[in-house]
Amino acid sequence: MDEALLRGLTPGVLAILVRRGADFAAAEDAVQDALVEAVRVWPASPPRDAKGWLVTVAWRRFLDATRADAARRRREDRVEEELAPGPAPGVDDTLQLYFLCAHPSLTPSSAVALTLRAVGGLTTRQIAQAYLVPEATMAQRISRAKRTVSDVRFDQPGDVATVLRVLYLVFNEGYSGDVDLAAEAIRLTRQLAAAVDHPEAAGLLALMLLHHARRAARTAPDGSLVPLAEQDRGRWDTRLIAEGVGILQTALARDRLGEFQAQAAIAALHADAPAAEETDWVQIVEWYDELTRLTDSPVVRLNRAVAVGEADGPRAGLAALAALDASLPRHAAVSAYLHERDGDLATAARLYAEAAHKAPNLAERDHLTRQAARLNARRCR
């Protein structure tokens, strides 16, 4: 059973059901039922048209559930007929579905969470990590969002800014998390940037391309993480870097700066440095100052502390870090790095071990554990 095929078909099938009049929550349940049936049936009897098969089965499941629910009998009046079997339209509905999930009846944060769960394929835990909230809190938020849209018609799609935020979070999870969604996020952002006149769409596309250009160098052959300063820059994709820089320059020339453009500018400065020691950290700090002004995000301030530590020395970085909440994700890892650069190996080793315990994924945990072991070995010499 090709699970990647099923994941790829799911957004389009869900979009067709929504367009036919299914409310979002019921449509999602029906599609999930169809996927379970596909796993059971396809190995012995694969369909000629996989998407058409899923649409037909999912629509039947939706009809059955609607008729069985007395509280939703009024929806039966809108059901004209069952979708006929046969080839389904070969149209990519994914981006449209992103807009439909960003419904005006939802707050932006709820719309993002719902889309990440229903379309992006992320787990509630992964979404909670992206939002820096407990998993239980995020589960409640997603449940409320489903209830909110369960009785509305999806004829008022959400705005571009919300869709951009969803794509940004999907890319981040695909780039650094357990689920590989980065390439799909880039594909959809290309579509969006070509379809709308929005400088932040271009900024986000540039940011994704510049980060994706470094992807091959981010891990060693054994799967371990390679920090930016230690990466083999010869493995960076210069074609993607050139494309990303060109898109960014065009966006910046419009003088409508946004957070994605500022992040892309930082990524471009890293990409422009032939070696880690040649990185223009002073200019990076200036861009972080702009990004802080735009977002006032604690994560941005955390990254700025690293940049300050590189530009002005580790003690300046630690001073910037001291103003932040120590419970912030990756705070301990940043503190460990700055203490190591300042020569306090004992504190750095302790903080690396603490950061490893809090790491959001196995690769990061292993990297931080090795950093702690390396410093402890140096201290014992």
CSV table of C-alpha atoms in Angstrom, one decimal:
chain,number,residue,atom,x,y,z
A,1,MET,CA,0.0,0.0,0.0
A,2,ASP,CA,1.5,3.3,-1.1
A,3,GLU,CA,0.9,5.6,1.9
A,4,ALA,CA,2.5,8.6,0.1
A,5,LEU,CA,-0.1,8.2,-2.7
A,6,LEU,CA,-2.9,8.2,-0.2
A,7,ARG,CA,-1.6,11.3,1.6
A,8,GLY,CA,-1.2,13.1,-1.8
A,9,LEU,CA,-4.8,12.3,-2.8
A,10,THR,CA,-6.4,13.3,0.5
A,11,PRO,CA,-6.6,17.1,0.1
A,12,GLY,CA,-8.2,16.9,-3.4
A,13,VAL,CA,-10.8,14.3,-2.2
A,14,LEU,CA,-11.6,16.5,0.8
A,15,ALA,CA,-11.9,19.6,-1.3
A,16,ILE,CA,-14.4,17.8,-3.7
A,17,LEU,CA,-16.6,16.7,-0.8
A,18,VAL,CA,-16.6,20.3,0.7
A,19,ARG,CA,-17.6,21.8,-2.7
A,20,ARG,CA,-20.4,19.2,-3.0
A,21,GLY,CA,-21.9,20.6,0.3
A,22,ALA,CA,-20.3,18.4,3.0
A,23,ASP,CA,-19.5,20.3,6.2
A,24,PHE,CA,-15.8,20.2,6.9
A,25,ALA,CA,-15.8,18.0,10.0
A,26,ALA,CA,-18.0,15.4,8.4
A,27,ALA,CA,-16.1,15.4,5.1
A,28,GLU,CA,-12.8,14.8,7.0
A,29,ASP,CA,-14.4,11.8,8.8
A,30,ALA,CA,-15.7,10.4,5.5
A,31,VAL,CA,-12.3,10.8,3.8
A,32,GLN,CA,-10.6,9.0,6.8
A,33,ASP,CA,-13.1,6.2,6.5
A,34,ALA,CA,-12.4,5.9,2.8
A,35,LEU,CA,-8.7,5.8,3.4
A,36,VAL,CA,-9.2,2.9,5.9
A,37,GLU,CA,-11.3,1.1,3.3
A,38,ALA,CA,-8.5,1.7,0.7
A,39,VAL,CA,-5.9,0.1,3.0
A,40,ARG,CA,-8.2,-2.9,3.3
A,41,VAL,CA,-9.3,-3.3,-0.3
A,42,TRP,CA,-6.5,-2.0,-2.6
A,43,PRO,CA,-3.8,-4.6,-2.0
A,44,ALA,CA,-6.1,-7.3,-3.4
A,45,SER,CA,-8.0,-5.2,-5.9
A,46,PRO,CA,-6.3,-1.9,-6.8
A,47,PRO,CA,-8.6,0.6,-8.6
A,48,ARG,CA,-7.8,2.0,-12.1
A,49,ASP,CA,-8.6,5.6,-10.8
A,50,ALA,CA,-7.4,5.9,-7.2
A,51,LYS,CA,-8.8,9.4,-6.7
A,52,GLY,CA,-12.1,8.6,-8.3
A,53,TRP,CA,-12.4,5.6,-6.1
A,54,LEU,CA,-11.7,7.6,-2.9
A,55,VAL,CA,-14.2,10.3,-3.9
A,56,THR,CA,-16.9,7.8,-4.5
A,57,VAL,CA,-16.4,5.9,-1.3
A,58,ALA,CA,-15.9,9.0,0.8
A,59,TRP,CA,-19.1,10.6,-0.6
A,60,ARG,CA,-21.0,7.4,0.2
A,61,ARG,CA,-19.7,7.4,3.7
A,62,PHE,CA,-20.7,11.1,4.1
A,63,LEU,CA,-24.2,10.4,2.8
A,64,ASP,CA,-24.6,7.4,5.2
A,65,ALA,CA,-23.4,9.5,8.2
A,66,THR,CA,-25.7,12.4,7.3
A,67,ARG,CA,-28.8,10.2,7.0
A,68,ALA,CA,-27.9,8.5,10.3
A,69,ASP,CA,-27.7,11.8,12.2
A,70,ALA,CA,-31.1,13.2,13.0
A,71,ALA,CA,-29.7,16.5,14.0
A,72,ARG,CA,-28.4,17.0,10.5
A,73,ARG,CA,-31.3,15.8,8.5
A,74,ARG,CA,-31.7,19.3,6.9
A,75,ARG,CA,-28.5,18.6,5.0
A,76,GLU,CA,-30.2,15.8,3.1
A,77,ASP,CA,-32.2,18.4,1.2
A,78,ARG,CA,-29.0,19.7,-0.3
A,79,VAL,CA,-27.9,16.2,-1.4
A,80,GLU,CA,-29.0,15.7,-5.0
A,81,GLU,CA,-27.3,12.5,-5.9
A,82,GLU,CA,-24.4,10.4,-5.2
A,83,LEU,CA,-21.2,11.2,-7.1
A,84,ALA,CA,-21.0,8.9,-10.2
A,85,PRO,CA,-18.1,6.4,-10.3
A,86,GLY,CA,-15.4,7.2,-12.8
A,87,PRO,CA,-12.3,9.4,-13.3
A,88,ALA,CA,-12.2,12.4,-11.0
A,89,PRO,CA,-11.0,15.8,-12.2
A,90,GLY,CA,-7.2,16.0,-12.4
A,91,VAL,CA,-7.1,19.3,-10.6
A,92,ASP,CA,-4.8,20.2,-7.7
A,93,ASP,CA,-7.2,21.5,-5.0
A,94,THR,CA,-4.8,21.7,-2.2
A,95,LEU,CA,-4.1,25.4,-2.2
A,96,GLN,CA,-7.9,26.1,-2.5
A,97,LEU,CA,-8.5,23.9,0.5
A,98,TYR,CA,-6.0,25.9,2.5
A,99,PHE,CA,-8.0,29.1,1.7
A,100,LEU,CA,-11.3,27.3,2.6
A,101,CYS,CA,-9.9,26.3,6.0
A,102,ALA,CA,-8.9,29.9,6.7
A,103,HIS,CA,-12.6,30.7,7.1
A,104,PRO,CA,-13.6,34.2,8.3
A,105,SER,CA,-15.6,32.6,11.1
A,106,LEU,CA,-12.3,31.3,12.7
A,107,THR,CA,-9.6,33.3,14.4
A,108,PRO,CA,-6.3,33.2,12.5
A,109,SER,CA,-4.7,30.9,15.0
A,110,SER,CA,-7.6,28.4,14.9
A,111,ALA,CA,-7.7,28.5,11.1
A,112,VAL,CA,-4.0,27.7,11.0
A,113,ALA,CA,-4.3,24.9,13.5
A,114,LEU,CA,-7.2,23.3,11.7
A,115,THR,CA,-5.5,23.5,8.3
A,116,LEU,CA,-2.3,22.0,9.7
A,117,ARG,CA,-4.2,19.1,11.2
A,118,ALA,CA,-6.7,18.4,8.3
A,119,VAL,CA,-4.7,19.3,5.2
A,120,GLY,CA,-1.0,19.5,6.3
A,121,GLY,CA,-1.1,16.1,8.0
A,122,LEU,CA,0.6,17.2,11.2
A,123,THR,CA,-0.2,15.7,14.5
A,124,THR,CA,-1.7,17.7,17.3
A,125,ARG,CA,1.6,17.3,19.2
A,126,GLN,CA,3.6,18.8,16.2
A,127,ILE,CA,1.2,21.7,15.9
A,128,ALA,CA,1.3,22.4,19.7
A,129,GLN,CA,5.1,22.5,19.4
A,130,ALA,CA,5.0,25.0,16.6
A,131,TYR,CA,2.7,27.2,18.7
A,132,LEU,CA,4.6,26.7,21.9
A,133,VAL,CA,1.5,25.5,23.8
A,134,PRO,CA,0.6,22.3,25.6
A,135,GLU,CA,-0.8,19.5,23.4
A,136,ALA,CA,-4.1,19.4,25.4
A,137,THR,CA,-4.6,23.1,24.7
A,138,MET,CA,-4.0,22.6,21.0
A,139,ALA,CA,-6.4,19.6,20.9
A,140,GLN,CA,-9.1,21.8,22.4
A,141,ARG,CA,-8.4,24.6,19.9
A,142,ILE,CA,-8.7,22.2,16.9
A,143,SER,CA,-11.9,20.7,18.3
A,144,ARG,CA,-13.5,24.1,18.8
A,145,ALA,CA,-12.5,25.1,15.2
A,146,LYS,CA,-14.1,22.0,13.8
A,147,ARG,CA,-17.3,22.7,15.8
A,148,THR,CA,-17.3,26.3,14.6
A,149,VAL,CA,-17.2,25.4,10.9
A,150,SER,CA,-19.4,22.3,11.1
A,151,ASP,CA,-22.5,24.4,10.2
A,152,VAL,CA,-21.1,27.0,7.8
A,153,ARG,CA,-20.9,27.1,4.1
A,154,PHE,CA,-17.4,27.5,2.7
A,155,ASP,CA,-18.2,30.3,0.3
A,156,GLN,CA,-16.0,32.9,2.1
A,157,PRO,CA,-12.3,31.8,1.9
A,158,GLY,CA,-9.8,33.3,4.3
A,159,ASP,CA,-7.2,35.8,3.6
A,160,VAL,CA,-3.7,35.5,2.2
A,161,ALA,CA,-1.9,36.2,5.5
A,162,THR,CA,-3.5,33.3,7.2
A,163,VAL,CA,-2.6,30.9,4.4
A,164,LEU,CA,1.0,32.2,4.4
A,165,ARG,CA,1.2,31.4,8.1
A,166,VAL,CA,0.0,27.9,7.5
A,167,LEU,CA,2.4,27.3,4.7
A,168,TYR,CA,5.3,28.7,6.9
A,169,LEU,CA,4.5,26.3,9.7
A,170,VAL,CA,4.1,23.3,7.4
A,171,PHE,CA,7.5,24.1,5.8
A,172,ASN,CA,9.1,24.4,9.3
A,173,GLU,CA,7.7,21.0,10.3
A,174,GLY,CA,8.8,19.4,7.1
A,175,TYR,CA,12.3,21.0,7.3
A,176,SER,CA,13.1,20.1,10.9
A,177,GLY,CA,10.5,17.7,12.2
A,178,ASP,CA,9.4,14.1,11.7
A,179,VAL,CA,7.2,14.6,8.7
A,180,ASP,CA,8.7,15.6,5.3
A,181,LEU,CA,6.4,18.3,4.1
A,182,ALA,CA,8.9,20.9,2.9
A,183,ALA,CA,8.8,20.2,-0.8
A,184,GLU,CA,5.0,20.3,-0.8
A,185,ALA,CA,5.0,23.7,1.1
A,186,ILE,CA,7.4,25.1,-1.5
A,187,ARG,CA,5.2,23.9,-4.3
A,188,LEU,CA,2.1,25.5,-2.9
A,189,THR,CA,3.9,28.7,-2.0
A,190,ARG,CA,5.1,29.0,-5.6
A,191,GLN,CA,1.4,28.7,-6.7
A,192,LEU,CA,0.4,31.3,-4.3
A,193,ALA,CA,3.1,33.8,-5.1
A,194,ALA,CA,2.2,33.4,-8.8
A,195,ALA,CA,-1.5,33.9,-8.2
A,196,VAL,CA,-1.5,36.9,-5.8
A,197,ASP,CA,0.1,40.3,-5.6
A,198,HIS,CA,1.5,40.1,-2.1
A,199,PRO,CA,5.1,40.8,-1.2
A,200,GLU,CA,5.1,38.5,1.7
A,201,ALA,CA,4.2,35.6,-0.6
A,202,ALA,CA,7.4,36.3,-2.4
A,203,GLY,CA,9.2,36.7,0.9
A,204,LEU,CA,8.0,33.4,2.1
A,205,LEU,CA,9.0,31.6,-1.1
A,206,ALA,CA,12.5,33.2,-0.9
A,207,LEU,CA,12.8,32.1,2.7
A,208,MET,CA,11.8,28.5,1.9
A,209,LEU,CA,14.2,28.3,-1.1
A,210,LEU,CA,17.1,29.6,0.9
A,211,HIS,CA,16.6,27.2,3.7
A,212,HIS,CA,15.9,24.3,1.5
A,213,ALA,CA,19.1,25.0,-0.4
A,214,ARG,CA,21.0,24.0,2.7
A,215,ARG,CA,19.0,20.8,3.4
A,216,ALA,CA,21.5,18.3,2.0
A,217,ALA,CA,24.2,19.6,4.3
A,218,ARG,CA,22.2,19.6,7.5
A,219,THR,CA,22.7,15.9,8.3
A,220,ALA,CA,25.7,13.6,8.3
A,221,PRO,CA,25.5,10.1,6.6
A,222,ASP,CA,24.5,8.6,9.9
A,223,GLY,CA,21.6,11.0,10.2
A,224,SER,CA,23.0,13.2,12.9
A,225,LEU,CA,22.5,17.0,12.7
A,226,VAL,CA,25.3,19.2,11.4
A,227,PRO,CA,25.3,22.7,12.8
A,228,LEU,CA,25.3,25.6,10.3
A,229,ALA,CA,28.9,26.6,11.1
A,230,GLU,CA,30.1,23.1,10.4
A,231,GLN,CA,28.2,22.4,7.2
A,232,ASP,CA,29.9,21.6,3.9
A,233,ARG,CA,28.9,24.7,1.9
A,234,GLY,CA,29.8,22.9,-1.3
A,235,ARG,CA,26.7,20.8,-0.8
A,236,TRP,CA,24.4,23.8,-0.7
A,237,ASP,CA,22.2,24.2,-3.8
A,238,THR,CA,23.5,27.3,-5.5
A,239,ARG,CA,20.6,27.3,-8.0
A,240,LEU,CA,18.0,27.5,-5.2
A,241,ILE,CA,20.1,30.2,-3.4
A,242,ALA,CA,20.3,32.3,-6.6
A,243,GLU,CA,16.5,32.0,-7.2
A,244,GLY,CA,15.7,32.8,-3.5
A,245,VAL,CA,18.0,35.9,-3.5
A,246,GLY,CA,16.5,37.1,-6.8
A,247,ILE,CA,12.9,36.7,-5.5
A,248,LEU,CA,13.9,38.4,-2.2
A,249,GLN,CA,15.5,41.4,-3.9
A,250,THR,CA,12.4,42.0,-6.0
A,251,ALA,CA,10.2,41.8,-3.0
A,252,LEU,CA,12.3,44.2,-0.9
A,253,ALA,CA,12.4,46.7,-3.8
A,254,ARG,CA,8.6,47.2,-3.2
A,255,ASP,CA,9.4,48.7,0.2
A,256,ARG,CA,6.6,46.7,1.9
A,257,LEU,CA,8.7,44.9,4.5
A,258,GLY,CA,7.2,42.0,6.3
A,259,GLU,CA,8.5,39.3,8.6
A,260,PHE,CA,9.0,36.6,5.9
A,261,GLN,CA,11.1,39.1,3.9
A,262,ALA,CA,13.2,39.9,7.0
A,263,GLN,CA,13.7,36.2,7.7
A,264,ALA,CA,14.7,35.6,4.1
A,265,ALA,CA,17.2,38.5,4.3
A,266,ILE,CA,18.9,36.8,7.3
A,267,ALA,CA,19.0,33.4,5.4
A,268,ALA,CA,20.5,35.2,2.4
A,269,LEU,CA,23.3,36.6,4.5
A,270,HIS,CA,24.1,33.1,5.7
A,271,ALA,CA,24.0,31.8,2.2
A,272,ASP,CA,26.3,34.6,0.9
A,273,ALA,CA,29.1,33.8,3.4
A,274,PRO,CA,31.7,31.5,1.7
A,275,ALA,CA,32.7,30.3,5.2
A,276,ALA,CA,31.1,30.5,8.6
A,277,GLU,CA,33.7,32.9,9.9
A,278,GLU,CA,32.9,35.3,7.1
A,279,THR,CA,29.3,35.6,8.0
A,280,ASP,CA,28.2,39.3,8.3
A,281,TRP,CA,26.8,38.9,11.9
A,282,VAL,CA,26.5,42.7,12.4
A,283,GLN,CA,24.0,43.0,9.5
A,284,ILE,CA,22.2,39.9,10.7
A,285,VAL,CA,21.7,41.5,14.1
A,286,GLU,CA,20.2,44.5,12.3
A,287,TRP,CA,17.8,42.3,10.5
A,288,TYR,CA,16.8,40.6,13.7
A,289,ASP,CA,16.1,44.1,15.1
A,290,GLU,CA,13.7,44.7,12.2
A,291,LEU,CA,12.2,41.3,12.7
A,292,THR,CA,11.7,41.9,16.4
A,293,ARG,CA,10.0,45.2,15.6
A,294,LEU,CA,7.6,43.4,13.2
A,295,THR,CA,6.7,40.4,15.3
A,296,ASP,CA,7.9,40.9,19.0
A,297,SER,CA,8.3,37.1,19.0
A,298,PRO,CA,10.2,35.5,21.8
A,299,VAL,CA,11.6,33.0,19.3
A,300,VAL,CA,13.0,35.8,17.3
A,301,ARG,CA,14.5,37.4,20.4
A,302,LEU,CA,16.1,34.0,21.2
A,303,ASN,CA,17.7,33.8,17.7
A,304,ARG,CA,18.8,37.4,18.0
A,305,ALA,CA,20.7,36.6,21.2
A,306,VAL,CA,22.8,34.0,19.2
A,307,ALA,CA,23.5,36.6,16.5
A,308,VAL,CA,24.5,39.2,19.2
A,309,GLY,CA,26.8,36.6,20.7
A,310,GLU,CA,28.5,36.2,17.3
A,311,ALA,CA,28.7,39.9,16.5
A,312,ASP,CA,29.6,41.3,19.9
A,313,GLY,CA,30.9,38.3,21.9
A,314,PRO,CA,29.3,35.6,24.0
A,315,ARG,CA,28.8,37.8,27.1
A,316,ALA,CA,26.7,40.2,25.0
A,317,GLY,CA,24.7,37.3,23.8
A,318,LEU,CA,24.2,36.0,27.3
A,319,ALA,CA,23.0,39.5,28.4
A,320,ALA,CA,20.5,39.5,25.6
A,321,LEU,CA,19.4,36.0,26.6
A,322,ALA,CA,18.9,37.0,30.2
A,323,ALA,CA,15.9,39.1,29.3
A,324,LEU,CA,14.0,36.0,27.9
A,325,ASP,CA,11.9,33.4,29.7
A,326,ALA,CA,14.1,30.4,30.5
A,327,SER,CA,11.2,28.0,29.7
A,328,LEU,CA,11.3,29.1,26.0
A,329,PRO,CA,12.0,26.1,23.8
A,330,ARG,CA,15.7,25.8,22.9
A,331,HIS,CA,16.6,28.5,25.5
A,332,ALA,CA,18.9,26.0,27.3
A,333,ALA,CA,20.6,25.0,24.0
A,334,VAL,CA,21.3,28.7,23.1
A,335,SER,CA,22.6,29.3,26.7
A,336,ALA,CA,24.8,26.2,26.5
A,337,TYR,CA,26.3,27.4,23.2
A,338,LEU,CA,27.0,30.9,24.5
A,339,HIS,CA,28.5,29.6,27.8
A,340,GLU,CA,30.8,27.3,25.8
A,341,ARG,CA,32.0,30.2,23.7
A,342,ASP,CA,32.6,32.1,26.9
A,343,GLY,CA,34.8,29.2,28.2
A,344,ASP,CA,32.4,28.0,31.0
A,345,LEU,CA,32.5,24.3,29.9
A,346,ALA,CA,30.9,22.9,33.1
A,347,THR,CA,27.8,25.1,32.7
A,348,ALA,CA,27.6,24.5,29.0
A,349,ALA,CA,27.7,20.7,29.4
A,350,ARG,CA,25.0,20.8,32.1
A,351,LEU,CA,22.8,23.0,29.8
A,352,TYR,CA,23.4,20.9,26.8
A,353,ALA,CA,22.2,17.8,28.8
A,354,GLU,CA,19.1,19.8,29.9
A,355,ALA,CA,18.4,20.9,26.4
A,356,ALA,CA,18.7,17.3,25.1
A,357,HIS,CA,16.0,16.3,27.7
A,358,LYS,CA,13.6,18.9,26.2
A,359,ALA,CA,14.4,18.4,22.5
A,360,PRO,CA,11.4,18.1,20.3
A,361,ASN,CA,12.8,15.3,18.1
A,362,LEU,CA,15.3,12.5,18.2
A,363,ALA,CA,17.9,14.0,15.9
A,364,GLU,CA,18.1,17.2,17.9
A,365,ARG,CA,18.2,15.2,21.2
A,366,ASP,CA,21.1,13.1,20.0
A,367,HIS,CA,23.0,16.1,18.8
A,368,LEU,CA,22.7,17.9,22.1
A,369,THR,CA,23.6,14.8,24.0
A,370,ARG,CA,26.8,14.5,22.0
A,371,GLN,CA,27.6,18.1,22.7
A,372,ALA,CA,27.3,17.5,26.4
A,373,ALA,CA,29.4,14.4,26.2
A,374,ARG,CA,32.1,16.2,24.1
A,375,LEU,CA,32.4,19.0,26.7
A,376,ASN,CA,32.5,16.5,29.6
A,377,ALA,CA,35.3,14.6,27.9
A,378,ARG,CA,37.3,17.8,27.4
A,379,ARG,CA,36.9,18.7,31.1
A,380,CYS,CA,38.2,15.2,32.2
A,381,ARG,CA,41.4,15.5,30.2
